Structures are given as structure tokens and as C-alpha cells.
Amino acid sequence: MRNLIGGRRAAVGVAGAAVLLLSLAACGEKENSGGAGAGPSVTATADSDLAAKVPDAIKADGKIVVGSDTSYAPAEFLDNDGKTAIGFDIELFTAVAAKLGLKAEFVSADFGAIITGVNSGKYEVGVSSFTINDERKTQANMVSYYQVGTQWATKKGNPAGVSIDNACGKKIAVQKDTVQVEDIEKRSKACTDAGKPAITIEQFPGQDAATAAVVSGKDDAMLADYPVGVYAVTQSEGQLELLDKMYEAAPYGYVVAKDQTAFAEAVRDATKALIADGTYKTILDKWKVGDGAITDPAINP
């Protein structure tokens, strides 16, 4: 779950992490050809009534410009060519756009700048595993479409003996600007309040780098959204394993500008239509993330 409130390794560590990062990315690319998410993209049929709900200023060019941080597999990440966005988030919103009679044009963006970009008009929608929370609902219209919690992962066999409820003194990797940052900071404070060593928290700009830090053994564990953790373990070829179970499930939301209520309603209704006609389930099942499915999309739930 990504939240918005608004050091590289040295010597051999840098090189090792870079190789691991490339290796993990390569695994993800091969997986797209023969595993989760394999096969052609699922298509959706335009609905003229829904298309009529899209404001003229947005549909005039026939597309929806979407800001997305494409480092968060299997939700949104880059294909073999290094520039084409793929993932279940990408396919779902592509289907939403198609239902509205439009194409989705994905632009890779820094996660922390997407909401600002939507409200400034740089992007028309933000699609990047955004967790809906009270702060975010004051910044934009959030259209719910999925629900997921946090999952931890560690090296196979958990050699550092990490416990979710007592990670004091451990080194934990996390992507910056996510809800997991606040989560791990609270856990670290609980450690120091109890007179125990603080958690060493390493924040990375992308989840791929956080995963690589755990694979390399530099960090003892990581925490991320459930589908991200599961995907990372799958792609690690036995080097990682899940730690305990997912917790604190919350909804993901598409980001629509605060002054674009009519457009948010169109996006919500298109998502409902995809659920009704089965396209929604087909996409989630294709990416093996159906456990996060919802039945009633809403604006600012």
C-alpha cells in the first residue's frame, strides 16, 4: 500500500545489488512471457452511455494520460523493452479507459509526485497502487478498485530470525512514500520505548531495490503490499519467503483531480461495469491477485 505525505551501497555492495536488481527484473520479464500475467492483454468493449459521462476536456484527444510509478510489480512495472508499462493495475485501468471509449497512455513518474501532477493537469489520472486514506481524500478524488494489506518477506529460512511483532535491532527494507514506512517507524518506536534497539529502516526509491537488498542479505526483511511481496518471492527463485500473513487490508484508489468529480464518477461506473461483465475478475485472475477483488467501487470510501 503506497502512501503519500508529501543511500546507495558502497564498493562491492553497490555492484552486487545492481546485479541482483537486474536479475530480479529479468525474472519479472520472463514471468510475463510464461507465468503470472502471461498471455495477451484482456480487452474491454466501449459503453456509449459511460463514454458520454467523460468531460469533453478529457475525451477530446481520445486518451487518458496516466501517471504511474512503474517499479511496483506485479501492479505496475516495465516490460522487456524497458518502456512499456505492464501489470494488473495497468491492465485494469486500460480496460476502464476502453469502457469509456478512450485509450490509456501511461507515463512513468516518481510516486511522490503523482497526486500533485494530477491536480496540476500534468496527468489526468494516477494509477500506482495508491492506498485510500483520509489525508489523500483531502487532496484528490479516490476511486476504489482493489483491496490489499501489508506482507513481509525475508531470506529463505529467515536466517536473521525476524519477527513482525519484534523486529528490534533488525535491518528492514521498504519503499519510501508508502504506508509501510509509517508502519515500520511505529514498530521501531515501540522497540525504543521498551528499551530495545531501534529498527534500522532503509528506504528505497523503488520496491525493486528494496527487494534486491533483502535478496543480497544487506537487509534482514522487507514489507510491501501483499501482491508485491508474493510476486517478489515468486521471482526470487527460492531466495525469499513470506513472513507470517497479510494484515491491515485497505482499498487502492485511482487518483482523479479534486475538481473532476464528474470524471471520477465516470471512472467509478466504468469499473463497476467491468466487474459486472467479468472483465475485472479475468484480469485479476490472470495476474493471480484475485484475493484483493472488491464488488462495489466508490469515490472516497
Coordinates of C-alpha atoms in Angstrom, one line a residue:
M1 CA 0.0 0.0 0.0
R2 CA 1.5 3.2 -1.1
N3 CA 1.1 6.4 1.0
L4 CA 2.0 10.0 0.2
I5 CA 2.8 12.6 2.8
G6 CA 4.2 14.7 0.5
G7 CA 21.8 6.0 0.1
R8 CA 23.3 3.6 -2.3
R9 CA 25.6 0.8 -1.2
A10 CA 29.4 1.3 -1.5
A11 CA 32.0 -0.8 -3.3
V12 CA 31.1 -4.4 -3.8
G13 CA 27.7 -3.9 -2.2
V14 CA 26.7 -1.5 -5.0
A15 CA 27.7 -3.8 -7.7
G16 CA 26.1 -6.8 -6.1
A17 CA 22.8 -5.0 -5.6
A18 CA 22.8 -3.8 -9.2
V19 CA 23.3 -7.3 -10.5
L20 CA 20.6 -8.7 -8.2
L21 CA 18.3 -5.9 -9.3
L22 CA 18.8 -6.7 -12.9
S23 CA 18.3 -10.4 -12.2
L24 CA 15.0 -9.8 -10.5
A25 CA 13.9 -7.5 -13.3
A26 CA 14.8 -10.2 -15.8
C27 CA 12.8 -12.8 -13.9
G28 CA 9.9 -10.5 -14.0
E29 CA 10.2 -10.1 -17.7
K30 CA 10.3 -13.9 -18.3
E31 CA 7.4 -14.3 -15.9
N32 CA 5.4 -12.1 -18.1
S33 CA 6.1 -14.4 -21.0
G34 CA 5.2 -17.6 -19.2
G35 CA 3.8 -17.2 -15.8
A36 CA 1.6 -14.7 -13.8
G37 CA 0.3 -12.2 -16.3
A38 CA 1.2 -14.3 -19.3
G39 CA -0.8 -14.0 -22.5
P40 CA -2.5 -11.2 -24.4
S41 CA -4.0 -8.3 -22.7
V42 CA -7.7 -8.6 -21.8
T43 CA -9.8 -6.2 -23.8
A44 CA -13.0 -4.3 -22.9
T45 CA -15.8 -3.0 -25.1
A46 CA -16.7 0.7 -25.0
D47 CA -20.0 1.6 -23.5
S48 CA -21.5 4.7 -25.2
D49 CA -23.6 5.7 -22.1
L50 CA -20.4 5.6 -19.9
A51 CA -18.4 7.4 -22.6
A52 CA -20.9 10.2 -22.6
K53 CA -20.1 10.9 -18.9
V54 CA -16.5 11.8 -19.5
P55 CA -15.9 15.5 -19.6
D56 CA -15.2 17.0 -23.0
A57 CA -11.9 18.4 -22.0
I58 CA -10.6 14.9 -21.1
K59 CA -12.0 12.9 -24.0
A60 CA -11.2 15.5 -26.7
D61 CA -7.8 13.8 -27.6
G62 CA -9.2 10.3 -27.3
K63 CA -6.9 9.3 -24.4
I64 CA -6.4 9.4 -20.7
V65 CA -2.9 10.4 -19.6
V66 CA -2.0 8.3 -16.6
G67 CA 0.9 8.9 -14.1
S68 CA 2.3 5.7 -12.7
D69 CA 5.4 4.7 -10.8
T70 CA 6.4 1.6 -12.8
S71 CA 8.6 -0.1 -10.3
Y72 CA 5.9 -2.0 -8.3
A73 CA 5.5 -5.5 -9.8
P74 CA 3.0 -7.1 -10.3
A75 CA 0.8 -4.0 -10.1
E76 CA 2.8 -1.7 -12.5
F77 CA 6.2 -2.3 -13.9
L78 CA 8.1 -2.2 -17.2
D79 CA 8.1 -5.0 -19.8
N80 CA 11.2 -6.4 -21.6
D81 CA 11.6 -3.2 -23.7
G82 CA 12.2 -1.1 -20.6
K83 CA 9.4 1.3 -21.5
T84 CA 6.1 -0.5 -21.9
A85 CA 4.0 -0.4 -18.7
I86 CA 2.5 -3.8 -17.7
G87 CA 0.9 -5.3 -14.6
F88 CA -2.6 -5.9 -13.2
D89 CA -3.1 -2.2 -12.4
I90 CA -2.1 -1.3 -15.9
E91 CA -4.5 -3.8 -17.5
L92 CA -7.3 -2.9 -15.2
F93 CA -7.2 0.8 -16.0
T94 CA -6.6 0.2 -19.7
A95 CA -9.9 -1.7 -19.5
V96 CA -11.5 1.2 -17.6
A97 CA -10.4 3.6 -20.3
A98 CA -11.6 1.3 -23.1
K99 CA -15.0 1.1 -21.4
L100 CA -15.1 4.9 -21.6
G101 CA -14.2 4.7 -25.3
L102 CA -10.7 6.0 -24.7
K103 CA -7.1 4.8 -24.7
A104 CA -4.8 4.9 -21.6
E105 CA -1.4 6.5 -22.1
F106 CA 0.9 5.6 -19.2
V107 CA 3.7 7.9 -18.2
S108 CA 6.3 6.7 -15.7
A109 CA 6.5 9.1 -12.8
D110 CA 8.0 9.4 -9.4
F111 CA 5.4 8.1 -7.0
G112 CA 5.6 11.0 -4.6
A113 CA 4.8 13.5 -7.4
I114 CA 1.8 11.8 -9.0
I115 CA -1.0 13.3 -6.9
T116 CA 0.4 16.8 -7.4
G117 CA 0.8 16.0 -11.1
V118 CA -2.9 15.0 -11.4
N119 CA -4.1 18.1 -9.6
S120 CA -1.9 20.3 -11.8
G121 CA -3.2 18.7 -15.0
K122 CA 0.1 17.0 -15.9
Y123 CA -1.7 13.7 -15.6
E124 CA -5.5 13.1 -15.9
V125 CA -5.4 10.1 -13.6
G126 CA -2.9 8.5 -11.2
V127 CA -2.7 4.7 -11.2
S128 CA 0.0 3.4 -8.9
S129 CA -1.3 1.2 -6.0
F130 CA -2.4 4.3 -4.0
T131 CA -3.9 3.3 -0.7
I132 CA -7.0 5.4 0.1
N133 CA -6.7 7.2 3.4
D134 CA -8.2 10.3 5.0
E135 CA -5.2 12.6 4.1
R136 CA -5.3 11.6 0.4
K137 CA -9.1 12.1 0.2
T138 CA -8.5 15.8 1.0
Q139 CA -6.0 16.0 -1.9
A140 CA -7.9 14.2 -4.7
N141 CA -10.9 12.1 -5.6
M142 CA -10.0 8.5 -4.9
V143 CA -12.0 5.8 -6.8
S144 CA -11.7 2.4 -5.1
Y145 CA -11.0 -0.7 -7.2
Y146 CA -9.0 -3.2 -5.2
Q147 CA -8.1 -4.0 -1.6
V148 CA -4.9 -5.4 -0.1
G149 CA -2.9 -5.4 3.1
T150 CA 0.8 -5.5 4.1
Q151 CA 3.0 -8.6 3.7
W152 CA 6.6 -9.1 5.0
A153 CA 9.2 -11.2 3.3
T154 CA 12.7 -12.4 4.3
K155 CA 15.5 -14.5 3.1
K156 CA 14.6 -18.2 2.7
G157 CA 14.7 -19.8 6.2
N158 CA 14.6 -16.4 7.9
P159 CA 18.3 -16.6 8.9
A160 CA 18.1 -13.3 10.8
G161 CA 15.2 -14.6 12.9
V162 CA 13.0 -11.6 12.1
S163 CA 9.6 -11.4 13.9
I164 CA 7.0 -9.0 12.7
D165 CA 6.0 -8.1 16.2
N166 CA 9.6 -7.8 17.4
A167 CA 12.0 -6.7 14.7
C168 CA 14.0 -4.6 17.1
G169 CA 17.6 -4.3 16.1
K170 CA 17.0 -5.7 12.6
K171 CA 17.6 -4.1 9.2
I172 CA 14.3 -3.7 7.3
A173 CA 13.9 -2.5 3.7
V174 CA 10.9 -0.5 2.5
Q175 CA 9.9 1.7 -0.4
K176 CA 9.8 5.4 0.5
D177 CA 6.4 7.3 0.4
T178 CA 4.5 4.1 1.2
V179 CA 2.2 3.3 4.2
Q180 CA 4.7 0.7 5.1
V181 CA 7.2 3.5 6.1
E182 CA 4.8 4.7 8.8
D183 CA 4.2 1.1 9.8
I184 CA 7.9 0.2 10.4
E185 CA 8.6 3.6 12.0
K186 CA 5.8 2.9 14.6
R187 CA 7.3 -0.6 15.2
S188 CA 10.8 0.9 15.7
K189 CA 9.4 3.5 18.2
A190 CA 7.8 0.6 20.1
C191 CA 11.2 -1.0 20.3
T192 CA 12.9 2.0 21.7
D193 CA 10.0 2.8 24.1
A194 CA 10.6 -0.7 25.5
G195 CA 14.3 -0.1 25.9
K196 CA 15.2 -2.3 22.9
P197 CA 17.3 -1.4 19.9
A198 CA 15.7 0.6 17.2
I199 CA 14.9 -1.0 13.8
T200 CA 17.3 0.2 11.1
I201 CA 15.0 1.3 8.3
E202 CA 16.3 1.5 4.8
Q203 CA 14.0 3.5 2.4
F204 CA 14.5 2.9 -1.3
P205 CA 13.0 4.9 -4.2
G206 CA 11.7 1.8 -5.8
Q207 CA 10.4 -1.6 -4.5
D208 CA 12.7 -3.4 -6.8
A209 CA 15.7 -2.0 -4.9
A210 CA 14.2 -2.9 -1.6
T211 CA 13.7 -6.4 -2.7
A212 CA 17.3 -6.6 -4.0
A213 CA 18.6 -5.5 -0.6
V214 CA 16.9 -8.5 1.1
V215 CA 18.0 -10.9 -1.6
S216 CA 21.6 -9.7 -1.2
G217 CA 21.4 -10.1 2.6
K218 CA 22.1 -6.5 3.2
D219 CA 18.7 -6.1 4.9
D220 CA 17.0 -8.8 7.0
A221 CA 13.5 -8.4 5.7
M222 CA 11.1 -6.1 3.8
L223 CA 7.5 -5.2 3.9
A224 CA 5.3 -4.2 1.0
D225 CA 1.7 -4.7 -0.3
Y226 CA 0.6 -8.3 -0.3
P227 CA 0.7 -8.9 -4.1
V228 CA 4.1 -7.2 -4.4
G229 CA 5.5 -9.4 -1.6
V230 CA 4.1 -12.6 -3.2
Y231 CA 5.4 -11.6 -6.6
A232 CA 8.9 -10.8 -5.2
V233 CA 9.1 -14.2 -3.5
T234 CA 8.0 -16.0 -6.7
Q235 CA 10.6 -14.2 -8.8
S236 CA 13.4 -14.8 -6.4
E237 CA 13.6 -18.4 -7.4
G238 CA 13.7 -19.7 -3.8
Q239 CA 15.8 -16.9 -2.3
L240 CA 13.0 -15.3 -0.4
E241 CA 9.9 -16.4 1.6
L242 CA 6.8 -14.8 3.0
L243 CA 6.9 -14.0 6.7
D244 CA 3.6 -14.5 8.6
K245 CA 0.4 -13.3 7.0
M246 CA -1.0 -10.2 5.3
Y247 CA -2.6 -7.6 7.7
E248 CA -4.4 -4.3 7.8
A249 CA -6.1 -4.6 4.4
A250 CA -7.2 -1.3 2.8
P251 CA -8.5 -0.2 -0.6
Y252 CA -6.5 1.0 -3.5
G253 CA -7.8 4.0 -5.4
Y254 CA -7.4 5.7 -8.8
V255 CA -6.4 9.3 -8.3
V256 CA -8.6 11.9 -10.0
A257 CA -8.3 15.6 -9.6
K258 CA -10.3 17.2 -6.8
D259 CA -12.2 19.4 -9.2
Q260 CA -13.0 16.5 -11.6
T261 CA -16.0 14.9 -9.7
A262 CA -17.8 14.0 -12.9
F263 CA -14.8 12.3 -14.3
A264 CA -14.3 10.4 -11.0
E265 CA -17.9 9.2 -11.3
A266 CA -17.3 8.0 -14.9
V267 CA -14.2 6.0 -13.8
R268 CA -16.2 4.5 -10.9
D269 CA -19.1 3.5 -13.2
A270 CA -16.7 2.0 -15.7
T271 CA -15.0 -0.1 -13.0
K272 CA -18.4 -1.3 -11.9
A273 CA -19.2 -2.3 -15.5
L274 CA -16.0 -4.3 -15.7
I275 CA -16.9 -6.1 -12.5
A276 CA -20.4 -6.8 -13.8
D277 CA -19.3 -8.2 -17.2
G278 CA -16.5 -10.4 -15.8
T279 CA -13.5 -8.5 -17.3
Y280 CA -12.4 -7.3 -13.8
K281 CA -12.2 -10.9 -12.5
T282 CA -10.5 -12.2 -15.6
I283 CA -7.7 -9.6 -15.3
L284 CA -7.1 -10.2 -11.6
D285 CA -7.1 -14.0 -12.0
K286 CA -4.7 -13.7 -14.9
W287 CA -2.2 -11.9 -12.6
K288 CA -3.0 -14.3 -9.7
V289 CA -4.2 -11.4 -7.5
G290 CA -7.9 -12.2 -7.2
D291 CA -7.9 -12.2 -3.4
G292 CA -8.0 -8.4 -3.5
A293 CA -11.1 -8.1 -5.6
I294 CA -13.9 -5.8 -4.4
T295 CA -17.6 -5.7 -5.5
D296 CA -18.6 -2.1 -5.1
P297 CA -16.2 0.7 -6.3
A298 CA -16.8 4.0 -4.6
I299 CA -15.5 7.6 -4.6
N300 CA -13.6 8.5 -1.4
P301 CA -14.9 5.5 0.6

